Short mmCIF file of C-alpha atoms in Angstrom, two decimals:
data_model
loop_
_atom_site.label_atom_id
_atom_site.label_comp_id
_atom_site.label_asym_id
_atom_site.label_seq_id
_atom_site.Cartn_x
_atom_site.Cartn_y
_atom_site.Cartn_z
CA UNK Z 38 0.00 0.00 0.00
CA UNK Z 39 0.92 3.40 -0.82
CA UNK Z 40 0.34 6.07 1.52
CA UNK Z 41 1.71 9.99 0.73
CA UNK Z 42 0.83 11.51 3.48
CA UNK Z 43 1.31 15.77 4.21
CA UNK Z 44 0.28 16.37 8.01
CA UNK Z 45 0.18 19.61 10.42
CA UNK Z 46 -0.77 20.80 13.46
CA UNK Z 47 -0.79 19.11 16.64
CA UNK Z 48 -0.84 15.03 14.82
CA UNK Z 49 2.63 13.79 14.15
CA UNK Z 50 2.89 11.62 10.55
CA UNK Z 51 3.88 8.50 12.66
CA UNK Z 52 1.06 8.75 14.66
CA UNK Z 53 -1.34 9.16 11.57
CA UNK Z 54 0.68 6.24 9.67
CA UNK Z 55 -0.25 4.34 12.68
CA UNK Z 56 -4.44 5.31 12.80
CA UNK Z 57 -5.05 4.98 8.82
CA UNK Z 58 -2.63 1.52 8.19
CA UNK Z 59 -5.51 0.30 10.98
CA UNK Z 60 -8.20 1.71 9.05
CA UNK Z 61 -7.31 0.69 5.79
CA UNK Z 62 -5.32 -2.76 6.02
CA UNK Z 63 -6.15 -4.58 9.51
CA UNK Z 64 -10.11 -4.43 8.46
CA UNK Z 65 -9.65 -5.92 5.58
CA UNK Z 66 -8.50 -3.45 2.82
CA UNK Z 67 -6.71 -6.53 0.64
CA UNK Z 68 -9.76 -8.30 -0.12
CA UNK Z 69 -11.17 -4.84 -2.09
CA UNK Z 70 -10.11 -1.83 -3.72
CA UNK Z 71 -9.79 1.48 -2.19
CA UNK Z 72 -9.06 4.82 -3.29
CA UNK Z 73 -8.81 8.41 -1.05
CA UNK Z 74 -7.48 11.67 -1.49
CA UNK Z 75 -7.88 14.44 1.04
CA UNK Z 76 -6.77 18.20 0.64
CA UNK Z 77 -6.64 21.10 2.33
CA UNK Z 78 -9.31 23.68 0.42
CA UNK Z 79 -6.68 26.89 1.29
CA UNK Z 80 -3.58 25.84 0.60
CA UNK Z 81 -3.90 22.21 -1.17
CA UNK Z 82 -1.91 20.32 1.02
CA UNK Z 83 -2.55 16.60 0.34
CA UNK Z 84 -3.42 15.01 3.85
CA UNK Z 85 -4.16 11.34 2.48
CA UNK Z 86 -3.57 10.07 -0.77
CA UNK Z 87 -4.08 6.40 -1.33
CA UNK Z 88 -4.71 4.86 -4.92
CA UNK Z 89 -6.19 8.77 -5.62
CA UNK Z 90 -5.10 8.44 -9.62
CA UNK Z 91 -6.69 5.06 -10.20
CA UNK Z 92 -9.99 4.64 -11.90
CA UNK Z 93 -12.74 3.28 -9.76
CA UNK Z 94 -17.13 2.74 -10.49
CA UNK Z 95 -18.12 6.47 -9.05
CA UNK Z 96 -22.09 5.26 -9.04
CA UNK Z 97 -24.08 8.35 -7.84
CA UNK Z 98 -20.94 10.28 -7.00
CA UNK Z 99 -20.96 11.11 -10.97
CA UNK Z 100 -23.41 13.84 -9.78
CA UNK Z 101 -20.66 16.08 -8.95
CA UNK Z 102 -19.70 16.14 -12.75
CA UNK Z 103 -23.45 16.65 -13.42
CA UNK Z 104 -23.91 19.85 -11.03
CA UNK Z 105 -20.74 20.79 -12.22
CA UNK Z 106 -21.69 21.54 -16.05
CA UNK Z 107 -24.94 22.57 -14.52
CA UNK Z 108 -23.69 25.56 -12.39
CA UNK Z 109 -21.21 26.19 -15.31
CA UNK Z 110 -23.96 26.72 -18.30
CA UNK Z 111 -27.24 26.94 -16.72
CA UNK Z 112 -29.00 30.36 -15.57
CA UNK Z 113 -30.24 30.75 -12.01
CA UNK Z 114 -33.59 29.54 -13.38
CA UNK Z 115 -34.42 26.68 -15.35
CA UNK Z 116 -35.14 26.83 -18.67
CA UNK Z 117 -38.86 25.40 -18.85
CA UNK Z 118 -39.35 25.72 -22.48
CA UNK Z 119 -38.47 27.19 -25.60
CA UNK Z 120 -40.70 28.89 -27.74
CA UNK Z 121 -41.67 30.85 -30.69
CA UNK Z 122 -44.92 33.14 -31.39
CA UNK Z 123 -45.67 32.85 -35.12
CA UNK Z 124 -48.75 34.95 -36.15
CA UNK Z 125 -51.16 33.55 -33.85
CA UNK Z 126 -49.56 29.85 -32.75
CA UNK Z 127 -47.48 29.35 -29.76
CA UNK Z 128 -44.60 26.85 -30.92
CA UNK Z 129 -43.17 25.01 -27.96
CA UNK Z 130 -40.10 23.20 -27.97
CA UNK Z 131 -39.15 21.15 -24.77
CA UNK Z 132 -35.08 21.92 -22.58
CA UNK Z 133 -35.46 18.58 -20.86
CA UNK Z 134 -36.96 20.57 -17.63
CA UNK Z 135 -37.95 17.89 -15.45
CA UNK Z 136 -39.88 20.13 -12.44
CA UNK Z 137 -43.39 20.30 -14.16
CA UNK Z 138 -45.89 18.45 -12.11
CA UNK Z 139 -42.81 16.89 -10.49
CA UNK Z 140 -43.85 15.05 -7.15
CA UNK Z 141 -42.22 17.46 -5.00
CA UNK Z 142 -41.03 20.09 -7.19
CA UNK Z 143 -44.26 20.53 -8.69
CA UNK Z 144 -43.76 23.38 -11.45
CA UNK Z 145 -46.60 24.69 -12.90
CA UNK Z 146 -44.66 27.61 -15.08
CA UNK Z 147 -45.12 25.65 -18.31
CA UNK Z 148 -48.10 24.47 -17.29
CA UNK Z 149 -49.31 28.00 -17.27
CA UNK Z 150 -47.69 29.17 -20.33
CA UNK Z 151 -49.15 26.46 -22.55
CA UNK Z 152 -52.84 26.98 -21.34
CA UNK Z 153 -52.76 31.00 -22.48
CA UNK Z 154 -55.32 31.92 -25.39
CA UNK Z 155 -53.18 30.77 -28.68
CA UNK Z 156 -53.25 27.35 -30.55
CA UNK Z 157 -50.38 25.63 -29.49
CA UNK Z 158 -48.00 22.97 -31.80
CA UNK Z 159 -45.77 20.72 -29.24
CA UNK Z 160 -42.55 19.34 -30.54
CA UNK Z 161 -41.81 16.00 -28.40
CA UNK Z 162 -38.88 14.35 -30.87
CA UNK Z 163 -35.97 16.81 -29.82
CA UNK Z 164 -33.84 13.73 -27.71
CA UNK Z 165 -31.41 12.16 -29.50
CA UNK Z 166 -30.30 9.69 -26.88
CA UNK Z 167 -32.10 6.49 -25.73
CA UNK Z 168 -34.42 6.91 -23.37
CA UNK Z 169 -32.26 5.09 -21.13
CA UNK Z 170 -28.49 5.25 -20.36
CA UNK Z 171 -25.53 3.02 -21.31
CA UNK Z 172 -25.17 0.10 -19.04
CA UNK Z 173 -28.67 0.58 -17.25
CA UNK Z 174 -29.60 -2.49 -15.91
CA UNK Z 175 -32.53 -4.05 -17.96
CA UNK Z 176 -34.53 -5.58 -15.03
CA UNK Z 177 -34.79 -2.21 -13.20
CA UNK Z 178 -36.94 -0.78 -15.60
CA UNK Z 179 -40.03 -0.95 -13.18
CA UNK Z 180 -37.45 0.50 -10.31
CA UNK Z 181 -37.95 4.10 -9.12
CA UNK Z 182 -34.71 5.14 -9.75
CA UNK Z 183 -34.55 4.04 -12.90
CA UNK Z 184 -36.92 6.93 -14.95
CA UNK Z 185 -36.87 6.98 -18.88
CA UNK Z 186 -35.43 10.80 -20.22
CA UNK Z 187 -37.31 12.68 -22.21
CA UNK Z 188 -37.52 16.33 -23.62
CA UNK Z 189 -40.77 17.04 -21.68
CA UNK Z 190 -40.91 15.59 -18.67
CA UNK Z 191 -44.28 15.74 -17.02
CA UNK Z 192 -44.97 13.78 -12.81
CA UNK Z 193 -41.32 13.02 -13.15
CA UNK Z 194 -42.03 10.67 -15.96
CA UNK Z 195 -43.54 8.36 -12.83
CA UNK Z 196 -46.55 7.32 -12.23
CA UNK Z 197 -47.64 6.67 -8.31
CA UNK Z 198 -49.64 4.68 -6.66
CA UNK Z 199 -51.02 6.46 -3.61
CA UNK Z 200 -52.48 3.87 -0.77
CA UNK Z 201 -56.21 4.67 0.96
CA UNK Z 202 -58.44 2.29 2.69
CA UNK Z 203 -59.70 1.26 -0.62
CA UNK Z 204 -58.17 1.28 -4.08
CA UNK Z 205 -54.96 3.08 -4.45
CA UNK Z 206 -55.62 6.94 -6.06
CA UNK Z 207 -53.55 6.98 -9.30
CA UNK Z 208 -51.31 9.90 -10.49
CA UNK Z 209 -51.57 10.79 -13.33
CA UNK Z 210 -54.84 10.13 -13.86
CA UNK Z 211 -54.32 9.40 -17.48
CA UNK Z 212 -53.26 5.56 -16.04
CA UNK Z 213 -55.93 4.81 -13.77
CA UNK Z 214 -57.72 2.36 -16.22
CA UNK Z 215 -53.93 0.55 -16.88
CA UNK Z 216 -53.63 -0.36 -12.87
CA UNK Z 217 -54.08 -4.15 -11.99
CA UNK Z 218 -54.29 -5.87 -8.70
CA UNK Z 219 -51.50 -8.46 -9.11
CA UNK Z 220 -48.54 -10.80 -7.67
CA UNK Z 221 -46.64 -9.82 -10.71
CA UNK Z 222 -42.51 -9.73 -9.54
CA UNK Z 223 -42.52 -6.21 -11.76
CA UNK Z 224 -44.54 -3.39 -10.46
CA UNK Z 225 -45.25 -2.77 -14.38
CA UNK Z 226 -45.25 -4.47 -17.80
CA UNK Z 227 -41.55 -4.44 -19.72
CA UNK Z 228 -42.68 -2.74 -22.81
CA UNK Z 229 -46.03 -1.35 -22.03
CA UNK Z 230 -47.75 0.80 -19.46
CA UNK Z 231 -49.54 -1.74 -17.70
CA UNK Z 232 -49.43 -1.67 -14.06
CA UNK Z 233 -49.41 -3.88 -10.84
CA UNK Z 234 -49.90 -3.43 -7.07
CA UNK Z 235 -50.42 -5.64 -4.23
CA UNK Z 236 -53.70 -4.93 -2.19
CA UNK Z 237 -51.61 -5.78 1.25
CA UNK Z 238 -49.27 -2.53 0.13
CA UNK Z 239 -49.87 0.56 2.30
CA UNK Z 240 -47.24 2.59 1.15
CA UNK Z 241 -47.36 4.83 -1.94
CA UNK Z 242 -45.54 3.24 -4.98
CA UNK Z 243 -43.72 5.03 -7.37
CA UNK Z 244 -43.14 3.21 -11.25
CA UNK Z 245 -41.71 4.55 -13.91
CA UNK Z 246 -43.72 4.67 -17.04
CA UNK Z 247 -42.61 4.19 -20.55
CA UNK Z 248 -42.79 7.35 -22.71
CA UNK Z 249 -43.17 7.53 -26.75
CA UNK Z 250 -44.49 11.11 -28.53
CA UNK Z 251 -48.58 10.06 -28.62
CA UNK Z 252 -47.92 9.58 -24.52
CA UNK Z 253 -46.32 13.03 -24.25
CA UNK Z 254 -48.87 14.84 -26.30
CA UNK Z 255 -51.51 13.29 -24.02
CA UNK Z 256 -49.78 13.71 -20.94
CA UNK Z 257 -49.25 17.30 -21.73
CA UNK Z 258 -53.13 18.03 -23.07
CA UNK Z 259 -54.50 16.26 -19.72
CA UNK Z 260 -52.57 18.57 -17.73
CA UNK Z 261 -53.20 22.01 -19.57
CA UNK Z 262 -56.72 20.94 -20.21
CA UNK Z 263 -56.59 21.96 -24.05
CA UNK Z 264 -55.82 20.36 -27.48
CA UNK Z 265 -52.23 20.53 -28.67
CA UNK Z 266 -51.31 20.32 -32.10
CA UNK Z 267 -48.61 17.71 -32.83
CA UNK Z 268 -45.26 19.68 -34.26
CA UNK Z 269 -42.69 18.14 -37.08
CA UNK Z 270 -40.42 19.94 -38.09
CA UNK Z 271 -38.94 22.52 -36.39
CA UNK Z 272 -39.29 26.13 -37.41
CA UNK Z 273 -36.54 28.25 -38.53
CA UNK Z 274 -35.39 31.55 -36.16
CA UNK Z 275 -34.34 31.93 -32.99
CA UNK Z 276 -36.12 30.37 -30.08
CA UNK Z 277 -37.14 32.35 -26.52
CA UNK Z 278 -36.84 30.72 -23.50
CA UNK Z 279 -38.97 30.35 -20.64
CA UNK Z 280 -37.69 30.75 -17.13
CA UNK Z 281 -38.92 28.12 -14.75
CA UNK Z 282 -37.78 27.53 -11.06
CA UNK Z 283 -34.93 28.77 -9.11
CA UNK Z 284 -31.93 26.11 -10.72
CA UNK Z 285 -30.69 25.81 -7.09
CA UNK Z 286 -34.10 23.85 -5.66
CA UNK Z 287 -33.55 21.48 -8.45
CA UNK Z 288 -29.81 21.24 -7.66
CA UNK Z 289 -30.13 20.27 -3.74
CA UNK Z 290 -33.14 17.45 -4.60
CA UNK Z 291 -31.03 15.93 -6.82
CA UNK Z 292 -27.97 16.28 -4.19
CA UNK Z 293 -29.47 15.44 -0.93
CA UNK Z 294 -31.82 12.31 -2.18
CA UNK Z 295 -29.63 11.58 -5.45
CA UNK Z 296 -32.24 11.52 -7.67
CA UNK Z 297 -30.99 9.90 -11.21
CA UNK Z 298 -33.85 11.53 -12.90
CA UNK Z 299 -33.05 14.76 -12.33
CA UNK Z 300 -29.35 13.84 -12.96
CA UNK Z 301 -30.31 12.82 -16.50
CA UNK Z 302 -32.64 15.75 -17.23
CA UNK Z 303 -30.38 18.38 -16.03
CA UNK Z 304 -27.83 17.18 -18.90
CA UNK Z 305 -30.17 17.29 -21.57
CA UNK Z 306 -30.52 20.98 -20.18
CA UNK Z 307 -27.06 21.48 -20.64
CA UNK Z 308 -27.69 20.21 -23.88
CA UNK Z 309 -30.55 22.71 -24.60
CA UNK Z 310 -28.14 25.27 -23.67
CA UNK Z 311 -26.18 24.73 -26.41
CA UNK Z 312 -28.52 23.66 -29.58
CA UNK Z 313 -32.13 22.62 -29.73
CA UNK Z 314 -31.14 18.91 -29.48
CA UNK Z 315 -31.00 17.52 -27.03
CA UNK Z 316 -27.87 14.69 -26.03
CA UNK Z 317 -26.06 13.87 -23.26
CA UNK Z 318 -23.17 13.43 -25.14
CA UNK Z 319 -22.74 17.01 -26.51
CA UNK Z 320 -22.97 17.88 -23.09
CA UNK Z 321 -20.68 16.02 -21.38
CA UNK Z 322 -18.01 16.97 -24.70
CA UNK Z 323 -18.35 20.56 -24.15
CA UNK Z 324 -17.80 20.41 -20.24
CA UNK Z 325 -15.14 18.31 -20.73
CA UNK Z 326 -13.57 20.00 -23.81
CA UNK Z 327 -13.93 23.22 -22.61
CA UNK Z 328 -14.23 23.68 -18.14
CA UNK Z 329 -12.60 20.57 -17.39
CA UNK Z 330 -10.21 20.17 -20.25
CA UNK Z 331 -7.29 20.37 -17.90
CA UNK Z 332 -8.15 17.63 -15.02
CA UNK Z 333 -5.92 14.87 -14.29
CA UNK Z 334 -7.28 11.43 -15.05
CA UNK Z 335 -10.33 12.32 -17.52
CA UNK Z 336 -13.18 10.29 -16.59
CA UNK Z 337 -15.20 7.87 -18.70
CA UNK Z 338 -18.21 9.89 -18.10
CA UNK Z 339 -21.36 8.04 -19.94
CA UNK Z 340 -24.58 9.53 -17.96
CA UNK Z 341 -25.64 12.16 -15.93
CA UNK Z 342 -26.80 9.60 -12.66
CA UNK Z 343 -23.52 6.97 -12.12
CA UNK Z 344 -26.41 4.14 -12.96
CA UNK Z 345 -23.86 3.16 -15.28
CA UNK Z 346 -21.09 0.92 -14.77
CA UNK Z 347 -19.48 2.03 -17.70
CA UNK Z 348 -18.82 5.08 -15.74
CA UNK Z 349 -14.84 5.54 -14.26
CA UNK Z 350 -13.80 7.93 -12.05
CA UNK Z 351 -10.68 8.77 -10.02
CA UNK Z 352 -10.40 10.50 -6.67
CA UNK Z 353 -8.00 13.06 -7.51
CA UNK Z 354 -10.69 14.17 -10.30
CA UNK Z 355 -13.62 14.40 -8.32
CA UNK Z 356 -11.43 16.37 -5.66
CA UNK Z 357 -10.42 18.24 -8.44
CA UNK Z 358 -14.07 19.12 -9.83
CA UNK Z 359 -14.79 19.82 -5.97
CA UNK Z 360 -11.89 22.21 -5.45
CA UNK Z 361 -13.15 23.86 -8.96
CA UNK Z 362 -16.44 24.40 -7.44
CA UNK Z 363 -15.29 25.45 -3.82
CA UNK Z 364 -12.92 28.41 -5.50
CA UNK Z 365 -15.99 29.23 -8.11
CA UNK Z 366 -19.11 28.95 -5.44
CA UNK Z 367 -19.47 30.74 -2.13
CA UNK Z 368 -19.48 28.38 0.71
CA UNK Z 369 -22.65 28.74 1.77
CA UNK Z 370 -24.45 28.09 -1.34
CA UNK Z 371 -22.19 25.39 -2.10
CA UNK Z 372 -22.90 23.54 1.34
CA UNK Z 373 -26.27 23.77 0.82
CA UNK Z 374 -26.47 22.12 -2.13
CA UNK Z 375 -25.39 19.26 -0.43
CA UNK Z 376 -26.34 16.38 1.52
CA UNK Z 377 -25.26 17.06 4.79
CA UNK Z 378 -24.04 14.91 7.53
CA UNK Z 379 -27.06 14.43 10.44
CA UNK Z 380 -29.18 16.52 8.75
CA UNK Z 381 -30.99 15.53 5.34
CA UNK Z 382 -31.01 13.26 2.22
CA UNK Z 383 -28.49 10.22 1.77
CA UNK Z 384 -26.35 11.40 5.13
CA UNK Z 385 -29.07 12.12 7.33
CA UNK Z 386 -27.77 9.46 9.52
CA UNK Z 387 -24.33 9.39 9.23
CA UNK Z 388 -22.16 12.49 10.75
CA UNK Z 389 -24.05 13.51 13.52
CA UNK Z 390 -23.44 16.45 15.72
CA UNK Z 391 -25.69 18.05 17.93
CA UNK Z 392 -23.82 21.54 17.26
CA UNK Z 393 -24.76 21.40 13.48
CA UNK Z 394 -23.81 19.74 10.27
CA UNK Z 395 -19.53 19.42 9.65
CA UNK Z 396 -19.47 17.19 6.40
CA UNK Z 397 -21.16 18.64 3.12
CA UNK Z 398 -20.71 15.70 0.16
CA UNK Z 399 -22.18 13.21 -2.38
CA UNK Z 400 -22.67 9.96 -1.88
CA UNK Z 401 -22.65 6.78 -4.30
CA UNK Z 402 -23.64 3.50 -3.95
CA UNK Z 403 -24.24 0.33 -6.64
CA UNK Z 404 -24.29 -3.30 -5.23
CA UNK Z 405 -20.66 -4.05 -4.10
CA UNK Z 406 -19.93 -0.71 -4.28
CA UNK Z 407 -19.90 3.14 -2.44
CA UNK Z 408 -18.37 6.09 -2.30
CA UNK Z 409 -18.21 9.48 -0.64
CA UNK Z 410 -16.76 12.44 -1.50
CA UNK Z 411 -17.39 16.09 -0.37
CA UNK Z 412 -16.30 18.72 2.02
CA UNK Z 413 -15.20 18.16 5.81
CA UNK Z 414 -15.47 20.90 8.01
CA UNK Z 415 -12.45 20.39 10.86
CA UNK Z 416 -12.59 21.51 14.71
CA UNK Z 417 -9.85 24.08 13.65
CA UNK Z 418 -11.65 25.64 11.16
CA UNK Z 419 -10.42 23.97 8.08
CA UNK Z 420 -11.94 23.14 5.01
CA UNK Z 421 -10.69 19.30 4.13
CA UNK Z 422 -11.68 18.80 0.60
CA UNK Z 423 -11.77 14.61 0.24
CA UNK Z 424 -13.06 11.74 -1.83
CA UNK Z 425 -13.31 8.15 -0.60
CA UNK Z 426 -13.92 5.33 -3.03
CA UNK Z 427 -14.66 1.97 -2.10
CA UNK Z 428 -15.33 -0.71 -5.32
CA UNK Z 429 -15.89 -4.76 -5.27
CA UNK Z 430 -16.14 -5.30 -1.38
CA UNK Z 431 -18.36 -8.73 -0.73
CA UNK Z 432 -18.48 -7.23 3.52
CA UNK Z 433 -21.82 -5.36 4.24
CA UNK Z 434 -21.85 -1.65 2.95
CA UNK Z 435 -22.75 -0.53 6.89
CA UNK Z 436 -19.16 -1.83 7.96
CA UNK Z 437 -17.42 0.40 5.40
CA UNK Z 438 -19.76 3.45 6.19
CA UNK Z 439 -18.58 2.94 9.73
CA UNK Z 440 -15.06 2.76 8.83
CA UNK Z 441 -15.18 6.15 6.63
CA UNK Z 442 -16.92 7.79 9.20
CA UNK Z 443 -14.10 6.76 12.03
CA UNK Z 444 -11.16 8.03 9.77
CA UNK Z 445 -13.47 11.38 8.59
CA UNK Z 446 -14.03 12.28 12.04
CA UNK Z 447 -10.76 11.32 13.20
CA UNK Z 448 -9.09 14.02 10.60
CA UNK Z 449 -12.14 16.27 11.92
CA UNK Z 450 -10.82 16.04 15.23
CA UNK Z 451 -7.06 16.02 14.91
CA UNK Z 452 -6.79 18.70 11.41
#
């Protein structure tokens, strides 16, 4: 193992040799693979750098590249559509915005445009890509966190299943003659919108349904009560854009609960940004051809969530992205974009402190498989920028939780 270690204040390096070889190698490091890098935010000291340059699955972690090109090209308000007036017709053209109707974002900006006094011609075939990423796994495709993208997103592109003492109220209502009382193993039909729930459920169930252009046009007409004319092809001129919601509510949901759908959608808004097509692959060229074009160890980036296993990223370049964003962002805002530690989202029990929240970050988990990266606030006062990788372990994910947590707060304690 190779430890590079850079340590001040009141710690000696023998006596944090000593803590981490314990961390790291007596519990069992040789049986998976581990990566870490930690650096001071002022100065960029490196406090902990263990296989920091090698490539590892990021899983949700791949968010930080996502917010990233997000804060770099979007405006402080989503784009909710594009349009053009042409005589009397409103021409609408979708950016990917996935708030409208969104269970708890719940838009209604586009909502409200569309409904106004002129005929209206809807243009649903702008997405290039698949409707799912590269990699996705096939049999998750009734799985909540597993949404189809699309240019207009309406309910999150979900449709839920809310429990009563009767029959379950459906939402959107568009479904409710395509829900089933049955034992199926899927919650809905592979290849049609068909859809199953148990009667013993009491919970509210959330499926993902599949989307084609007649399901968008009708999904959009239910919701602005009013006929829209199906568009083809696009009309020449520039197109205006509507604001939507403040970008940074959209930013912190997708943070704190790491929501792959809005992962996705806030790509294709990238995308939007930069021609009326949308693909996550023009996205992810530009940020990486242009903001990031000088980070060590380029990633294999291949979607906006980390569903992907295709996906591989090194410490040292999400530290890298998260040192970009600490010098570019005010604290503040950038904390509170965050998960934090004790608090909320994917941390909320992890990191606790009665006196307030010290570690800000990301986390990413497949099967096998998590990761943590962020920013650790330090009893002195520092600002210990770190990212903590953890691939092809067999052990149960709480033991290596536990074992982040120790060395995190032990650095909190003793930096």
């Amino acid at each position: 193992m190779l430890l590079a270690l850079l340590v001040t204040g009141c710690s000696s390096q023998r006596k944090v040799q000593r803590f981490l070889d314990k961390q790291l190698v007596d519990s069992g490091q040789n049986s998976e693979f581990t990566g870490v890098l930690m650096v001071d935010a002022q100065n960029g000291d490196t406090l902990l750098s263990l296989n920091s340059g090698r490539y590892f699955t990021p899983a949700s972690t791949t968010k930080v590249f996502t917010l990233y090109a997000a804060l770099k090209e979007l405006p402080d308000r989503i784009p909710s559509l594009k349009y053009q007036i042409r005589g009397d017709t409103l021409h609408v053209l979708g950016t990917g915005d996935p708030s409208a109707l969104h269970p708890v974002l719940n838009d209604l900006t586009a909502i409200n445009f569309i409904k106004g006094p002129r005929p209206v011609v809807l243009y649903t075939g702008t997405l290039e890509d698949p409707s799912w990423g590269p990699g996705w796994a096939w049999d998750d495709f009734d799985q909540s966190y597993q949404v189809e993208r699309t240019s207009l997103p309406l309910y999150g592109n979900v449709l839920r299943l809310i429990r009563g003492s009767d029959s379950p109220k459906v939402s959107p209502e568009i479904f409710r003659d395509s829900v089933f009382s049955d034992k199926s193993n899927y919650h809905r039909s592979p290849e049609r919108n068909h859809f199953f729930y148990s009667q013993s459920s009491r919970d509210t169930t959330v499926i993902p349904f599949t989307i084609d252009p007649g399901l968008t046009q009708n999904l959009w007409e239910e919701a602005t009560g009013r006929p829209l004319i199906p568009g083809k092809t696009l009309p020449e001129g520039p197109w205006e854009v509507l604001p939507g919601i403040a970008s940074d509510s959209l930013y912190k949901e997708m943070m704190a609960v790491s929501d792959n759908f809005l992962a996705e959608q806030l790509m294709l808004l990238v995308s939007s940004t930069l021609s009326d097509s949308l693909s996550f692959n023009r996205a992810r060229d530009y940020i990486l051809k242009t903001h990031l074009r000088d980070m060590p160890s380029p990633p294999r980036w291949v979607d906006g969530s980390g569903l992907s296993r295709y996906n591989l990223i090194s410490p040292e370049s999400l530290v890298y992205l998260l040192m970009e964003l600490y010098r570019d962002i005010p604290e503040d805002r950038l904390f509170a974009l965050m998960a934090k530690g004790g608090q909320n989202g994917t941390l909320k029990d992890w990191y606790q402190d009665p006196d307030g929240p010290y570690l800000f970050g990301k986390t990413g988990s497949l099967s096998n498989n998590h990761n943590l990266c962020g920013y650790l606030k330090t009893k002195s006062g520092k600002i210990v920028v770190f990212s903590f990788m953890n691939n092809h372990y067999l052990k149960p994910t709480a033991l290596i939780k536990s074992r982040m947590q120790r060395i995190l707060v032990w650095v909190r304690e003793h930096y």
